[in-house]
Coordinates of C-alpha atoms and ligand atoms in Angstrom, one line a residue:
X3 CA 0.0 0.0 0.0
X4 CA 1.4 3.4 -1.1
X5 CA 0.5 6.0 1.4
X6 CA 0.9 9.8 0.3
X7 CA 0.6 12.7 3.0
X8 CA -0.9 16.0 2.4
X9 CA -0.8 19.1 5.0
X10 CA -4.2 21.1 3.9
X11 CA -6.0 24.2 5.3
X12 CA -5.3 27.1 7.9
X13 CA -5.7 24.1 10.6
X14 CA -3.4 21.8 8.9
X15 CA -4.9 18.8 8.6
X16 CA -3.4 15.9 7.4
X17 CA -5.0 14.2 4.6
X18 CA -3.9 10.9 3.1
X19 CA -4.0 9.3 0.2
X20 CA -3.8 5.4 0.1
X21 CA -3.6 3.3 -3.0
X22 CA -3.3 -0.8 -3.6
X23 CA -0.3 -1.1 -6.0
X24 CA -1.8 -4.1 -7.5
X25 CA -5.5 -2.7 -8.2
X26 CA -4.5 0.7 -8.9
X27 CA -7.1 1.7 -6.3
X28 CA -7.2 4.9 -3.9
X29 CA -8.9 6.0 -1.2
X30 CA -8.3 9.7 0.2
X31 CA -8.6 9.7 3.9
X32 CA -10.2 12.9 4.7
X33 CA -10.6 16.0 2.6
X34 CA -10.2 19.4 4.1
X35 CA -9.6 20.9 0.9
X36 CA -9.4 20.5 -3.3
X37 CA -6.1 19.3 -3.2
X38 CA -4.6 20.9 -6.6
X39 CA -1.7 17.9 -6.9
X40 CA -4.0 15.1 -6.3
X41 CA -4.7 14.4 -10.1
X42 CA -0.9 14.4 -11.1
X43 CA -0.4 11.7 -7.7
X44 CA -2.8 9.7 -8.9
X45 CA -1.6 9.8 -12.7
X46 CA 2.0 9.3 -11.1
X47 CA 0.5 5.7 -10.2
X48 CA -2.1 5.2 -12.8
X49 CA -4.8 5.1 -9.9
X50 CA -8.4 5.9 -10.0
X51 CA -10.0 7.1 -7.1
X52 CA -12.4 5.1 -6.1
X53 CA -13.5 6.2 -2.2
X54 CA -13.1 9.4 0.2
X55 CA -13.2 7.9 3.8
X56 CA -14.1 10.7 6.2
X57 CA -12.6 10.1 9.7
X58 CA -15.5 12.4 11.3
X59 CA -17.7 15.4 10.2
X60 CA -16.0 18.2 11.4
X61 CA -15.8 21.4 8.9
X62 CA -11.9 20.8 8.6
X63 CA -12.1 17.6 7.0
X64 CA -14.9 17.7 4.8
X65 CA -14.9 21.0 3.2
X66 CA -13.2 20.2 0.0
X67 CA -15.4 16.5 -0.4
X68 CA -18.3 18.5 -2.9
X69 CA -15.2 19.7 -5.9
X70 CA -13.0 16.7 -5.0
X71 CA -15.9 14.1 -5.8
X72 CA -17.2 16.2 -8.5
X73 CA -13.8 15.8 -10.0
X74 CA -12.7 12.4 -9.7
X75 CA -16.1 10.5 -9.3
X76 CA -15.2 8.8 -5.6
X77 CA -17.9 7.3 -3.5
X78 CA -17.9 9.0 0.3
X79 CA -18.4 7.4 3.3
X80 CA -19.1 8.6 6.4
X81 CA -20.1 7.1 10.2
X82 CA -23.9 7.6 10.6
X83 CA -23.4 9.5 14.0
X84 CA -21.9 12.1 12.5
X85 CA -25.0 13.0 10.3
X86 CA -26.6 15.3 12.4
X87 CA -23.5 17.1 13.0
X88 CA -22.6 17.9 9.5
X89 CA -26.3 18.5 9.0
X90 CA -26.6 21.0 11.4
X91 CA -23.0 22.3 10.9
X92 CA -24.2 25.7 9.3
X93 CA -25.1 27.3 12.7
X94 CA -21.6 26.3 14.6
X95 CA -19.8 27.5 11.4
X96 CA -21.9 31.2 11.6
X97 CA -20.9 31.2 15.7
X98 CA -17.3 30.7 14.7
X99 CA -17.4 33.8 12.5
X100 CA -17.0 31.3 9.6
X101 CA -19.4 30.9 6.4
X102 CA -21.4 27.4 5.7
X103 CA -19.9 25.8 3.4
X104 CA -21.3 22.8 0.7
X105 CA -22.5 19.8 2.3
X106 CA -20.8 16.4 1.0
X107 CA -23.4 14.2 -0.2
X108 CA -22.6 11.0 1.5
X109 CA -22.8 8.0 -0.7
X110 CA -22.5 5.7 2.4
X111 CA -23.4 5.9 6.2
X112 CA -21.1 3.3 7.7
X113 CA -20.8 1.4 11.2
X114 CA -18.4 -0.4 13.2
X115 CA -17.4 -3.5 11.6
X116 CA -17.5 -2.2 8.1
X117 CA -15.2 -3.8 5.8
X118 CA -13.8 -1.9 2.2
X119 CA -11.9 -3.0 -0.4
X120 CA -8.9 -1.0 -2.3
X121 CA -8.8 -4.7 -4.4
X122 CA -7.9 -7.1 -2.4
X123 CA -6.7 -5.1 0.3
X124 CA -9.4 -4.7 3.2
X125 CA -9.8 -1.7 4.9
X126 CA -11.2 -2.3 8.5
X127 CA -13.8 0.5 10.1
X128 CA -13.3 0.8 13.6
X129 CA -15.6 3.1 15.5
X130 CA -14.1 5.6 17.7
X131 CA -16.7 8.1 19.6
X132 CA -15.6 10.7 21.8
X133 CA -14.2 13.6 19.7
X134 CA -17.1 13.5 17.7
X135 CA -20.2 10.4 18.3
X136 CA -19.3 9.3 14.8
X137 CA -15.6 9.3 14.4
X138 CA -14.0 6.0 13.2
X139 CA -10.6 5.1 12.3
X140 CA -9.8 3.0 9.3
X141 CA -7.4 -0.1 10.1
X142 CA -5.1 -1.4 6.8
X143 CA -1.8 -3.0 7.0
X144 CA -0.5 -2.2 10.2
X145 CA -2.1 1.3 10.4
X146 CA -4.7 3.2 11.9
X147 CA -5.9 6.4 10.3
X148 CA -7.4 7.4 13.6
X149 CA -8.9 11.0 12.6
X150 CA -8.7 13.1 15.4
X151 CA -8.9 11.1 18.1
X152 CA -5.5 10.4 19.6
X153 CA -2.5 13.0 18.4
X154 CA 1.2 12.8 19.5
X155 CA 1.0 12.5 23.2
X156 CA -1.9 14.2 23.1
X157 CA -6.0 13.7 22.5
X158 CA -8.8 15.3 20.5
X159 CA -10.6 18.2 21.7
X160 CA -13.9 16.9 23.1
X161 CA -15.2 20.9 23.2
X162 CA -16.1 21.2 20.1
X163 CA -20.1 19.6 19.1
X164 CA -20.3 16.0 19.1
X165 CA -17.5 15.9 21.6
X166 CA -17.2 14.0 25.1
X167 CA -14.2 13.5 27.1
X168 CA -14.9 10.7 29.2
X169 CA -15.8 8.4 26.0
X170 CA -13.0 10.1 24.0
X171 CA -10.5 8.3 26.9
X172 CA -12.6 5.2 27.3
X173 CA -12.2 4.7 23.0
X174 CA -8.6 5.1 23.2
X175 CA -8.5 2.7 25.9
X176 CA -10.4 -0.1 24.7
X177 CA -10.3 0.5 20.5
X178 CA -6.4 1.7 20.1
X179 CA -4.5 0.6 22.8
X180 CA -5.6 -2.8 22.6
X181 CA -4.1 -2.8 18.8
X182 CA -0.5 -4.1 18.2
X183 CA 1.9 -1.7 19.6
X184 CA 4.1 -1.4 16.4
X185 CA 0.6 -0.2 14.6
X186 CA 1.1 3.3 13.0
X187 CA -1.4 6.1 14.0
X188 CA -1.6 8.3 11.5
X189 CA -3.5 11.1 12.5
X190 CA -5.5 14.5 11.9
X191 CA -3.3 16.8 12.7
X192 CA 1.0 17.1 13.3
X193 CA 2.9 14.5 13.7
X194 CA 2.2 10.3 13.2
X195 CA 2.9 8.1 16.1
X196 CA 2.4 4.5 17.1
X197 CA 0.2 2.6 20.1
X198 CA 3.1 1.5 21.9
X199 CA 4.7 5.1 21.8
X200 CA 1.3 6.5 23.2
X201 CA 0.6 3.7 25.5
X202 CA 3.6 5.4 27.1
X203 CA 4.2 8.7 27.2
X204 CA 0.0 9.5 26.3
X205 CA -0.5 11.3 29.6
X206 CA -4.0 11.9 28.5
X207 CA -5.4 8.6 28.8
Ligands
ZN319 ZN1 -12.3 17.2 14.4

């Protein structure tokens, strides 16, 4: 699995794009933005696009979903808790001083358990409340695109709507830290890290 990173927005999110060698399938984990260079990546590997995978709903990682499917045709798939939130998104984004912007259509409403396929390669959805009720990671190969639930020795913000700090620490407990410590986190924002590394020094949890 080829995994390319991509630092998008004023909040710097990391967006990922994953594609099987074999199939020439790709996924985009997260899409804060249009990302101008994604057309020449994909050409670079003769891949098609074939799925956006949200981590969660929040305006930062969603934004740029509407011109991005548009573009390239991808099916997008989203938990089902987080409907509400990016239904009713309009009203934080006005609080925040910031405009509404295009709601993705979702093509897909996924759950726990979920299983997708980049050819043969499965892509495992693991559901992972607390920064928002419908954030989910996305287990392949030995990592965990985990969204923003745990970042380098830190944790998501559970202030922000959907979030709730008690289940945010109870996730990370029993839905990443039981995975193998060598697994790669890559996650939402700064810098990647692995279970064991945050089983350690995560003071958070
Ligand atoms: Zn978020």
């Amino acid at each position: 699995m080829i995994v390319r990173q991509f630092v998008v927005g004023f909040i710097a999110n990391n967006n990922y794009l994953l594609i099987d060698e074999e199939s020439k399938e790709a996924a985009l984990i997260d899409c804060t933005d249009y990302i101008s260079e994604l057309g020449s990546v994909l050409k670079e590997y003769d891949a098609k696009l074939k799925y956006i995978l949200l981590t969660h709903g929040h305006f930062d990682h969603i934004i740029g979903v509407p011109k991005t499917k548009r573009e390239f045709g991808a099916k997008v798939y989203m938990h089902k808790d987080d409907k509400d939130l990016v239904d009713e998104s309009d009203a934080f984004m006005l609080s925040v001083g910031m405009q509404p912007f295009e709601h993705p259509e979702i093509d897909k409403y996924i759950e726990e358990g979920e299983e997708i396929y980049l050819g043969k390669t499965k892509i495992d959805v693991i559901h992972l409340p607390g920064h928002t009720q419908g954030g989910v990671g996305y287990l392949v190969d030995g990592m965990m695109f985990s969204g923003d639930t745990v970042f380098l020795e830190s944790i998501g913000r559970t202030d922000l709507p959907g979030g709730n700090y008690e289940q945010l620490v109870k996730t990370i407990k029993d839905k990443v830290f039981t995975l193998d410590g060598d697994t790669i986190l890559y996650v939402g924002h700064g810098t990647n890290t692995t279970v064991e590394h945050e089983k350690k020094y995560n003071e958070f949890v």
